[in-house]
Coordinates of C-alpha atoms and ligand atoms in Angstrom, one line a residue:
M161 CA 0.0 0.0 0.0
T162 CA 1.2 3.5 -0.7
G163 CA 0.7 5.7 2.3
R164 CA -0.2 9.4 2.3
G165 CA 1.3 12.5 3.7
Q166 CA 4.7 12.5 2.0
W167 CA 5.8 16.0 0.8
W168 CA 6.5 14.8 -2.7
Q169 CA 2.9 13.5 -3.0
E170 CA 1.5 16.9 -2.1
A171 CA 4.0 19.0 -4.1
V172 CA 3.6 20.6 -7.4
V173 CA 6.7 20.5 -9.6
Y174 CA 7.8 23.1 -12.0
Q175 CA 10.2 22.1 -14.8
I176 CA 12.8 24.7 -15.7
Y177 CA 14.5 24.3 -19.1
P178 CA 17.5 26.5 -18.0
K179 CA 18.7 27.3 -21.5
S180 CA 15.3 28.9 -22.3
F181 CA 14.2 30.3 -19.0
Y182 CA 15.9 33.7 -18.5
D183 CA 19.2 35.1 -19.7
S184 CA 20.8 37.3 -17.1
D185 CA 24.1 38.1 -18.8
G186 CA 23.1 38.8 -22.4
D187 CA 24.6 35.9 -24.3
G188 CA 21.3 34.6 -25.6
I189 CA 21.3 31.5 -23.3
G190 CA 19.4 31.2 -20.0
D191 CA 21.4 30.8 -16.9
L192 CA 21.4 30.1 -13.1
Q193 CA 21.4 33.8 -12.2
G194 CA 18.4 34.2 -14.5
I195 CA 16.6 31.5 -12.5
I196 CA 17.5 33.2 -9.2
A197 CA 16.1 36.5 -10.6
K198 CA 12.7 34.9 -11.2
L199 CA 12.1 32.8 -8.1
D200 CA 9.5 35.1 -6.7
V201 CA 7.1 34.7 -9.5
L202 CA 7.4 30.9 -9.2
K203 CA 6.6 31.3 -5.5
L204 CA 3.6 33.4 -6.4
L205 CA 2.4 30.7 -8.8
G206 CA 2.5 28.3 -5.8
V207 CA 4.8 25.5 -7.0
D208 CA 6.9 23.7 -4.5
V209 CA 9.7 22.0 -6.4
L210 CA 11.9 23.1 -9.3
W211 CA 13.3 20.4 -11.6
L212 CA 16.2 21.7 -13.6
N213 CA 17.0 20.1 -16.9
P214 CA 20.7 19.2 -16.9
I215 CA 23.1 22.0 -16.1
Y216 CA 26.3 19.9 -15.8
A217 CA 29.4 20.3 -17.9
S218 CA 28.5 19.1 -21.4
P219 CA 29.4 19.5 -25.1
E220 CA 25.7 20.1 -25.5
V221 CA 25.1 17.7 -28.3
D222 CA 21.7 16.9 -26.7
N223 CA 21.3 20.1 -24.6
G224 CA 23.1 18.8 -21.5
Y225 CA 21.8 15.2 -21.7
D226 CA 25.4 14.4 -22.7
I227 CA 27.4 15.0 -19.5
S228 CA 31.2 15.3 -19.6
D229 CA 31.6 16.1 -15.9
Y230 CA 29.0 15.2 -13.3
R231 CA 30.5 17.5 -10.7
A232 CA 30.8 20.7 -12.7
I233 CA 28.4 23.3 -13.9
N234 CA 28.3 24.1 -17.6
P235 CA 29.9 27.6 -17.8
Q236 CA 27.1 28.8 -20.1
F237 CA 24.8 28.5 -17.0
G238 CA 27.3 29.8 -14.4
T239 CA 29.4 28.3 -11.7
L240 CA 29.0 25.9 -8.7
A241 CA 28.8 29.1 -6.5
D242 CA 25.8 30.3 -8.6
F243 CA 24.2 26.9 -8.1
E244 CA 24.7 27.0 -4.4
Q245 CA 23.3 30.5 -4.4
L246 CA 20.3 29.3 -6.4
L247 CA 19.7 26.4 -3.9
G248 CA 20.0 28.8 -0.9
E249 CA 17.6 31.3 -2.5
A250 CA 15.1 28.6 -3.4
H251 CA 15.2 27.0 0.0
R252 CA 14.8 30.4 1.7
R253 CA 11.5 30.7 -0.2
G254 CA 10.4 27.2 0.7
L255 CA 11.1 25.9 -2.9
R256 CA 12.9 22.6 -3.3
V257 CA 15.3 21.7 -6.2
I258 CA 15.8 18.4 -7.9
M259 CA 18.5 17.6 -10.4
D260 CA 18.2 15.7 -13.7
L261 CA 20.4 12.7 -13.4
V262 CA 21.6 11.3 -16.7
V263 CA 23.3 8.0 -16.1
N264 CA 22.0 5.7 -18.8
H265 CA 24.9 7.3 -20.8
T266 CA 27.6 9.9 -20.6
S267 CA 29.0 12.2 -23.2
D268 CA 31.6 10.8 -25.5
Q269 CA 33.8 13.6 -24.0
H270 CA 33.5 12.2 -20.5
P271 CA 37.0 11.2 -19.3
W272 CA 35.7 7.6 -18.7
F273 CA 34.7 7.3 -22.4
I274 CA 37.9 8.9 -23.6
A275 CA 39.9 6.4 -21.7
S276 CA 37.5 3.5 -22.6
R277 CA 38.0 4.0 -26.3
Q278 CA 41.8 4.0 -26.1
S279 CA 42.4 0.3 -25.9
K280 CA 40.6 -2.9 -25.1
D281 CA 42.5 -3.4 -21.9
N282 CA 42.0 0.1 -20.5
P283 CA 40.5 -0.1 -17.0
Y284 CA 37.6 2.0 -18.2
R285 CA 36.8 -0.3 -21.2
G286 CA 34.2 -2.1 -19.1
Y287 CA 32.4 1.2 -18.2
Y288 CA 30.7 1.1 -21.6
I289 CA 29.3 -1.6 -23.9
W290 CA 31.8 -2.6 -26.6
R291 CA 31.3 -5.6 -29.0
D292 CA 32.9 -7.0 -32.1
G293 CA 30.9 -6.5 -35.3
R294 CA 29.1 -9.2 -37.2
D295 CA 30.6 -9.7 -40.7
G296 CA 31.6 -6.1 -40.9
R297 CA 28.2 -4.9 -39.6
A298 CA 26.9 -3.8 -36.2
P299 CA 26.9 -6.4 -33.4
N300 CA 23.1 -6.6 -33.5
N301 CA 20.1 -4.9 -35.3
W302 CA 19.1 -2.5 -32.5
G303 CA 17.9 0.8 -33.8
G304 CA 18.5 4.0 -31.9
H305 CA 16.3 6.9 -30.7
F306 CA 18.4 9.5 -32.6
T307 CA 20.1 7.4 -35.3
Q308 CA 19.2 4.3 -37.4
S309 CA 21.7 2.1 -35.7
A310 CA 22.3 2.1 -31.9
W311 CA 25.9 1.2 -32.6
S312 CA 28.9 3.1 -33.8
F313 CA 32.2 1.7 -35.0
D314 CA 35.4 3.0 -33.4
A315 CA 38.4 2.5 -35.6
A316 CA 41.0 2.9 -32.8
T317 CA 40.1 -0.5 -31.3
G318 CA 38.1 -2.0 -34.2
Q319 CA 34.9 -2.5 -32.1
Y320 CA 31.5 -1.0 -31.9
Y321 CA 30.0 0.8 -28.9
L322 CA 26.3 1.0 -28.0
H323 CA 24.4 4.3 -27.8
V324 CA 20.7 4.1 -27.5
F325 CA 20.7 7.9 -28.2
S326 CA 23.2 9.8 -30.3
P327 CA 26.8 8.5 -31.1
Q328 CA 28.0 11.2 -28.7
Q329 CA 26.0 9.6 -25.8
P330 CA 27.6 6.1 -25.2
D331 CA 25.6 3.9 -22.9
L332 CA 27.1 3.0 -19.5
N333 CA 27.5 -0.6 -18.7
W334 CA 25.5 -1.0 -15.5
E335 CA 26.5 -4.6 -15.2
N336 CA 29.9 -3.3 -14.0
P337 CA 29.8 -2.7 -10.2
A338 CA 32.4 0.1 -10.7
V339 CA 29.9 2.0 -12.8
R340 CA 27.2 1.6 -10.1
R341 CA 29.7 2.7 -7.5
E342 CA 30.6 5.9 -9.5
V343 CA 26.9 6.7 -9.9
K344 CA 26.2 6.4 -6.2
E345 CA 29.2 8.5 -5.4
L346 CA 28.1 11.3 -7.7
M347 CA 24.5 11.2 -6.3
A348 CA 25.9 11.4 -2.8
W349 CA 28.0 14.4 -3.9
W350 CA 25.0 16.3 -5.1
L351 CA 22.9 15.4 -2.0
E352 CA 25.7 16.8 0.1
R353 CA 25.3 20.1 -1.7
G354 CA 21.7 20.1 -0.4
I355 CA 19.5 19.1 -3.3
D356 CA 16.1 17.6 -2.7
G357 CA 16.1 14.7 -5.1
F358 CA 16.5 13.5 -8.7
R359 CA 14.7 13.1 -11.9
L360 CA 16.3 10.0 -13.3
D361 CA 16.7 10.3 -17.1
A362 CA 15.8 7.4 -19.3
I363 CA 16.3 5.2 -16.3
N364 CA 14.5 2.1 -17.3
L365 CA 16.9 1.7 -20.3
I366 CA 20.0 1.1 -18.1
A367 CA 19.6 -2.7 -18.1
K368 CA 20.1 -4.4 -21.4
A369 CA 18.9 -8.0 -22.2
P370 CA 21.7 -10.5 -21.5
G371 CA 23.6 -11.4 -24.6
L372 CA 22.2 -8.3 -26.4
P373 CA 19.9 -10.4 -28.7
D374 CA 18.5 -9.1 -32.0
N375 CA 15.2 -7.3 -32.0
Q376 CA 12.4 -9.0 -33.9
G377 CA 11.5 -7.5 -37.2
A378 CA 12.7 -6.9 -40.7
G379 CA 15.3 -4.5 -41.9
D380 CA 18.8 -3.6 -40.9
F381 CA 18.0 -1.7 -37.8
V382 CA 14.8 -2.4 -35.8
F383 CA 13.7 0.2 -33.4
A384 CA 12.0 -1.9 -30.7
I385 CA 12.9 -1.3 -27.1
D386 CA 12.1 -4.8 -26.0
H387 CA 15.7 -5.7 -25.3
F388 CA 16.8 -2.5 -23.6
C389 CA 13.7 -1.4 -21.6
N390 CA 12.2 -2.6 -18.3
Q391 CA 14.6 -5.6 -18.1
P392 CA 14.5 -7.4 -14.7
H393 CA 17.9 -6.0 -13.7
F394 CA 16.5 -2.5 -13.9
H395 CA 14.6 -3.2 -10.7
T396 CA 17.7 -4.8 -9.0
Y397 CA 19.7 -1.6 -9.8
M398 CA 16.9 0.7 -8.5
Q399 CA 16.8 -1.4 -5.3
E400 CA 20.6 -1.0 -4.9
L401 CA 20.4 2.8 -5.4
H402 CA 17.5 2.9 -2.9
R403 CA 19.4 0.9 -0.3
D404 CA 22.6 2.9 -0.6
I405 CA 21.4 6.4 -1.5
F406 CA 17.7 7.1 -1.6
A407 CA 16.9 5.6 1.8
R408 CA 19.5 7.9 3.5
Q409 CA 17.2 10.9 3.6
E410 CA 13.8 12.2 2.4
M411 CA 13.9 13.1 -1.2
L412 CA 11.9 13.1 -4.4
T413 CA 12.9 10.4 -6.9
V414 CA 11.1 10.3 -10.2
G415 CA 12.0 8.0 -13.1
E416 CA 11.6 8.8 -16.7
C417 CA 10.4 5.4 -17.8
A418 CA 9.3 4.7 -21.4
D419 CA 6.8 2.0 -22.2
L420 CA 5.4 1.2 -18.8
T421 CA 2.4 -0.9 -17.9
V422 CA 0.5 -0.2 -14.7
A423 CA 2.1 -3.3 -13.2
D424 CA 5.6 -1.9 -14.1
A425 CA 4.8 1.4 -12.5
I426 CA 3.6 -0.3 -9.3
A427 CA 6.8 -2.3 -9.2
I428 CA 8.8 0.9 -9.5
S429 CA 6.9 3.0 -7.0
A430 CA 5.3 0.7 -4.3
P431 CA 7.2 1.7 -1.2
A432 CA 7.6 -1.8 0.0
R433 CA 9.8 -2.6 -3.0
G434 CA 12.3 0.2 -2.2
E435 CA 12.9 1.6 -5.7
L436 CA 11.6 5.1 -6.6
N437 CA 8.9 7.4 -5.3
M438 CA 7.3 7.5 -8.7
A439 CA 7.6 7.0 -12.5
F440 CA 6.3 9.4 -15.1
L441 CA 3.3 8.2 -17.1
F442 CA 3.6 8.5 -20.8
E443 CA 0.9 6.4 -22.3
H444 CA -1.6 9.3 -22.6
T445 CA 0.9 11.7 -24.1
D446 CA 2.4 9.1 -26.4
Y447 CA -1.1 8.3 -27.6
Y448 CA -2.2 11.8 -28.5
N449 CA 1.2 12.9 -29.8
Q450 CA 1.7 9.9 -31.9
V451 CA -1.7 8.5 -32.7
G452 CA -4.3 11.2 -32.5
K453 CA -6.6 13.5 -30.6
D454 CA -9.2 11.2 -29.3
P455 CA -11.1 12.2 -26.1
Q456 CA -12.5 8.7 -25.6
K457 CA -9.0 7.2 -25.7
L458 CA -7.5 9.8 -23.4
K459 CA -10.3 9.0 -20.9
E460 CA -9.8 5.3 -21.2
I461 CA -6.0 5.6 -20.6
L462 CA -6.2 8.0 -17.7
T463 CA -9.0 6.0 -16.0
R464 CA -7.0 2.8 -16.3
W465 CA -3.9 4.4 -14.7
Q466 CA -5.8 6.3 -12.0
T467 CA -7.7 3.2 -10.8
G468 CA -4.8 0.8 -11.3
L469 CA -2.3 2.8 -9.3
H470 CA -4.6 4.0 -6.5
G471 CA -3.4 2.6 -3.2
R472 CA -0.7 0.6 -4.9
G473 CA 1.8 3.0 -6.4
W474 CA 2.4 6.6 -7.3
A475 CA 3.0 8.5 -10.5
G476 CA 4.4 11.7 -11.9
L477 CA 1.9 13.3 -14.1
A478 CA 2.5 15.7 -16.9
F479 CA 0.9 16.8 -20.2
N480 CA 4.0 18.8 -21.3
N481 CA 7.7 18.4 -21.1
H482 CA 10.8 19.3 -23.1
D483 CA 10.6 16.2 -25.3
Q484 CA 7.0 16.7 -26.3
P485 CA 4.8 19.2 -28.0
R486 CA 2.7 21.5 -25.9
V487 CA -0.7 20.0 -25.1
V488 CA -2.6 23.2 -25.8
S489 CA -1.4 23.0 -29.4
C490 CA -1.7 19.3 -30.0
F491 CA -4.8 18.3 -28.0
G492 CA -6.3 21.7 -27.2
D493 CA -6.9 24.5 -29.6
D494 CA -4.1 27.0 -29.7
T495 CA -6.1 29.6 -31.8
T496 CA -9.8 30.2 -31.0
H497 CA -9.9 28.4 -27.7
R498 CA -6.3 28.7 -26.5
V499 CA -7.1 30.2 -23.1
A500 CA -10.0 27.8 -22.4
S501 CA -8.1 24.7 -23.5
A502 CA -4.9 25.7 -21.6
K503 CA -7.0 26.0 -18.5
L504 CA -8.8 22.7 -19.2
F505 CA -5.5 20.8 -19.2
A506 CA -4.4 22.7 -16.1
T507 CA -7.6 21.4 -14.4
L508 CA -7.0 17.8 -15.6
L509 CA -3.3 17.9 -14.4
L510 CA -4.1 19.3 -11.0
T511 CA -7.2 17.2 -10.1
L512 CA -5.8 13.7 -10.8
E513 CA -3.9 11.5 -8.4
G514 CA -0.1 11.8 -8.9
T515 CA 2.4 14.5 -8.5
P516 CA 1.8 17.2 -11.1
F517 CA 4.7 18.5 -13.2
L518 CA 4.3 21.7 -15.2
L519 CA 6.7 22.7 -18.0
Q520 CA 7.8 26.3 -17.9
G521 CA 5.5 28.5 -20.0
E522 CA 2.5 26.1 -19.6
E523 CA 1.2 28.5 -17.0
L524 CA 1.1 31.2 -19.7
G525 CA -0.7 29.0 -22.2
M526 CA 2.5 29.1 -24.4
T527 CA 2.1 27.2 -27.7
N528 CA 4.3 25.1 -30.0
V529 CA 6.8 27.0 -32.0
E530 CA 7.6 26.4 -35.7
Y531 CA 10.7 27.5 -37.6
A532 CA 11.1 28.2 -41.3
A533 CA 14.3 26.3 -42.0
I534 CA 16.3 23.3 -40.7
E535 CA 19.1 25.6 -39.7
E536 CA 16.9 27.2 -37.1
Y537 CA 16.3 23.8 -35.4
N538 CA 18.6 22.7 -32.6
D539 CA 17.2 19.3 -31.5
V540 CA 19.7 16.6 -32.2
Q541 CA 17.0 14.2 -33.0
T542 CA 15.5 16.5 -35.7
V543 CA 18.8 17.4 -37.2
N544 CA 20.2 13.8 -37.3
L545 CA 17.0 12.4 -38.8
Y546 CA 17.0 15.2 -41.4
R547 CA 20.6 14.5 -42.4
E548 CA 20.1 10.7 -42.5
R549 CA 17.0 10.9 -44.6
V550 CA 18.3 13.4 -47.0
A551 CA 21.6 11.4 -47.4
A552 CA 19.4 8.3 -48.1
G553 CA 17.8 10.2 -51.0
G554 CA 14.8 11.9 -49.4
E555 CA 13.5 15.1 -51.0
P556 CA 14.7 17.8 -48.6
A557 CA 11.4 19.8 -48.4
A558 CA 9.4 16.7 -47.6
V559 CA 12.0 15.4 -45.1
F560 CA 12.0 18.9 -43.4
A561 CA 8.2 18.9 -43.2
A562 CA 8.2 15.5 -41.5
V563 CA 11.1 16.1 -39.1
K564 CA 9.8 19.5 -37.9
A565 CA 6.4 18.1 -37.3
A566 CA 8.0 15.8 -34.7
S567 CA 10.7 18.1 -33.4
R568 CA 11.3 18.5 -29.7
D569 CA 12.1 22.1 -30.2
R570 CA 8.4 22.8 -30.4
S571 CA 8.2 23.2 -26.6
R572 CA 11.7 24.4 -26.0
S573 CA 11.5 28.0 -27.2
P574 CA 12.4 30.8 -24.8
Y575 CA 10.1 31.7 -22.0
Q576 CA 7.9 34.7 -22.9
W577 CA 8.4 37.2 -20.2
S578 CA 7.0 40.4 -21.9
A579 CA 6.3 42.1 -25.2
A580 CA 9.9 43.5 -25.2
P581 CA 12.3 42.3 -28.0
N582 CA 13.2 38.6 -27.7
A583 CA 10.1 38.2 -25.4
G584 CA 12.1 39.8 -22.6
F585 CA 14.1 36.6 -22.4
S586 CA 17.5 38.1 -23.5
T587 CA 19.0 41.2 -24.8
A588 CA 20.9 39.1 -27.4
R589 CA 19.7 36.9 -30.2
P590 CA 18.3 33.8 -28.3
W591 CA 20.0 30.4 -28.9
L592 CA 16.6 29.2 -30.2
G593 CA 14.1 31.5 -31.8
V594 CA 11.3 33.0 -29.7
N595 CA 7.7 32.2 -30.7
P596 CA 6.4 35.4 -32.5
N597 CA 3.2 35.2 -30.5
Y598 CA 5.1 36.5 -27.4
V599 CA 3.6 40.0 -28.1
E600 CA 0.2 38.6 -27.0
I601 CA 1.3 35.7 -24.8
N602 CA 3.7 36.7 -22.1
L603 CA 4.0 36.8 -18.3
E604 CA 3.6 40.5 -18.0
R605 CA 0.2 40.4 -19.6
E606 CA -0.8 37.3 -17.7
L607 CA 0.0 38.9 -14.4
A608 CA -2.1 42.0 -15.2
D609 CA -5.2 40.0 -16.2
P610 CA -7.1 38.3 -13.3
A611 CA -8.7 35.9 -15.8
S612 CA -5.4 34.8 -17.3
V613 CA -4.1 31.3 -17.6
F614 CA -1.4 32.1 -15.0
H615 CA -3.9 33.2 -12.3
Y616 CA -6.1 30.1 -13.1
Y617 CA -3.1 27.8 -12.5
R618 CA -2.3 29.8 -9.3
R619 CA -5.9 29.3 -8.0
L620 CA -6.0 25.6 -9.0
I621 CA -2.7 24.9 -7.2
A622 CA -4.0 26.6 -4.1
L623 CA -7.2 24.6 -4.3
R624 CA -5.3 21.3 -4.7
K625 CA -3.2 22.0 -1.7
A626 CA -6.1 22.9 0.4
T627 CA -8.1 19.8 -0.7
P628 CA -6.7 16.4 0.4
A629 CA -9.4 14.6 -1.7
L630 CA -7.8 16.1 -4.9
I631 CA -4.5 14.6 -3.9
Y632 CA -5.4 11.3 -2.3
G633 CA -9.1 10.7 -3.1
E634 CA -10.2 7.7 -5.0
F635 CA -10.9 8.4 -8.6
V636 CA -14.3 7.4 -9.9
A637 CA -15.1 7.9 -13.6
Q638 CA -18.7 9.1 -14.3
A639 CA -20.8 8.1 -17.3
A640 CA -20.6 10.9 -19.8
P641 CA -20.9 11.6 -23.6
A642 CA -17.8 10.9 -25.6
A643 CA -16.4 14.4 -25.6
L644 CA -16.8 14.9 -21.8
F645 CA -14.5 13.6 -19.2
V646 CA -16.3 13.6 -15.9
Y647 CA -14.8 12.1 -12.7
R648 CA -15.1 12.3 -9.0
R649 CA -12.4 12.2 -6.3
R650 CA -13.6 10.8 -3.0
D651 CA -11.9 10.9 0.3
G652 CA -14.0 9.9 3.3
D653 CA -17.0 12.3 3.3
D654 CA -15.3 14.7 0.9
E655 CA -16.3 14.4 -2.7
F656 CA -15.5 16.5 -5.7
E657 CA -16.5 16.4 -9.3
V658 CA -14.4 17.5 -12.3
A659 CA -16.2 18.0 -15.6
L660 CA -14.2 18.7 -18.8
N661 CA -15.4 19.2 -22.3
L662 CA -12.6 18.0 -24.5
S663 CA -14.2 19.3 -27.7
D664 CA -14.8 22.6 -29.4
Q665 CA -18.6 22.1 -29.4
P666 CA -21.0 22.7 -26.5
V667 CA -22.1 19.4 -24.8
A668 CA -25.1 18.8 -22.5
Y669 CA -24.1 18.5 -18.8
T670 CA -26.0 19.2 -15.6
A671 CA -23.8 20.3 -12.7
A672 CA -24.2 18.3 -9.6
G673 CA -22.6 20.5 -7.0
E674 CA -21.2 23.8 -5.9
L675 CA -18.8 25.3 -8.4
L676 CA -15.3 26.0 -6.9
L677 CA -13.4 26.8 -10.0
G678 CA -14.1 27.0 -13.7
N679 CA -12.6 28.4 -16.9
Y680 CA -15.7 30.3 -18.1
P681 CA -17.0 33.5 -16.5
A682 CA -20.7 32.5 -17.0
P683 CA -21.1 28.7 -16.7
E684 CA -24.4 27.5 -18.1
K685 CA -26.8 25.3 -16.1
T686 CA -27.3 22.5 -18.7
R687 CA -24.2 22.4 -20.9
L688 CA -20.4 22.7 -21.0
Q689 CA -19.1 25.2 -23.5
P690 CA -16.1 24.4 -25.8
Y691 CA -13.1 23.2 -23.6
E692 CA -15.0 24.2 -20.5
A693 CA -13.6 22.9 -17.2
R694 CA -15.3 22.9 -13.8
V695 CA -14.3 21.7 -10.4
L696 CA -17.3 21.2 -8.1
R697 CA -17.8 20.2 -4.5
I698 CA -20.5 17.5 -4.2
S699 CA -22.8 18.0 -1.3
N700 CA -23.0 15.0 0.9
C701 CA -26.4 15.8 2.3
Q702 CA -27.8 12.5 1.1
L703 CA -25.1 10.7 3.1
L704 CA -25.3 12.9 6.1
I705 CA -29.0 13.6 6.3
A706 CA -28.9 14.4 10.0
N707 CA -26.5 17.3 9.3
C708 CA -28.4 18.9 6.5
Ligands
GLC853 C1 15.5 11.7 -22.0 C2 15.5 13.2 -22.1 C3 15.7 13.7 -23.5 C4 17.1 13.2 -23.8 C5 17.2 11.7 -23.7 C6 18.6 11.2 -23.8 O1 14.5 11.2 -22.8 O2 14.2 13.7 -21.6 O3 15.6 15.1 -23.6 O4 17.4 13.5 -25.2 O5 16.7 11.3 -22.4 O6 19.3 11.6 -22.6

């Protein structure tokens, strides 16, 4: 059984993408002093925890997810002293800070890998996964996330090394106890600095199937994660980290885990197993990002997870992150109904069971960005795929259209602070273009408008915190027309109803309780307007007749 009352269950987490948050020194790149300068507005919003995307020393092939020194800050963000100041300033305001821990792989510029590739008998050789080729080809048919093959040949020693992501992100060999020892040491080092936990990047990929067998399927390289995802050893490794590191003190630990079933998520998060506090859920975002906008399917997926995890495990919930498009653009309506649909997804995020994670800019209703040319894109996945497909004979305009439609840069554009040049993000040309809609969508305007998306998030966060039923209550889906998602959260005698219209048409609905919060100024009695969201308190008079 999962208990209740842990701070990380009640917290709301705010994801900062440091490169795009706020540039304090005019080089076009966000930095740690920029975060310090803006802490008060995050406090005003009411969030409790800041998750920083990687800020370690890195050649930045994948925006910091390629670490070359785990104990150093990337100079583009500042220094260790800046980090310590940030931590102190955050803690002083009651904000906690968690680090992004990237230990499925390192950068190819990490000293371990530089040593490892020197010779077959180098002591660091076994830190990575090296194999002989098969008849002059890769050791197996595994496809990568960012390249066709998950293997690269290294001429110096005539062997291939495994990289599930880019060739500059070689996978660590977790079978090697020395690797696990190093990881635990660096975690302990950051905890000694005073951080409050970790987001563990791509963590359920760390254990590879013994013998590295071929994936099933035709073609040279088959992208199927069956042999490097959720392997039994993954749980063993998490239990080891828990025993040696996580159990030492209270902290938030959340795993970025692809392809989970409810049972996997319980195995990761059930306290008795001693692994992580929670895993992120991706089935709903994967569905609407990759398959389509289908309210019925969204309801089915979320209902299955809510009922499956309740009392058994815990989840990290998000509708946005730095790898995915913004939900207001891909499931909501970022033109006519932008404000209503941004508020609707806020309502969904903050009234389900699970720790809510917001991506910076979500609280402004920021939308996906699109650039005119491949040169304006930064995402390694976009750029690699473009190159590979054009080199294979693809027509450049068609390849560009396809890769930009899936680019992770869509949600990474700079934070829109104001209508000033560069959205008030920087005085220099930003490292990634700002969304031209910053003139209308920006924090300054949001703060000035009591009906803004920002103030709606602020009220919702406050409501969630004051309402244990919205955090711990049992989730009960209510019968509703296809476009409506209606559910209750019950905790003892407290009961709340959430009603959401996931379409751009009005739909019949009769409110059953007292309206606490909604995204329309004049809610109608018998229908929900396009993308309308309501949170209601259900009167328990029938149950407590004596008190009514
Ligand atoms: C995770 C990160 C993503 C990164 C990848 C490789 O999925 O969220 O941004 O590219 O891991 O580290």
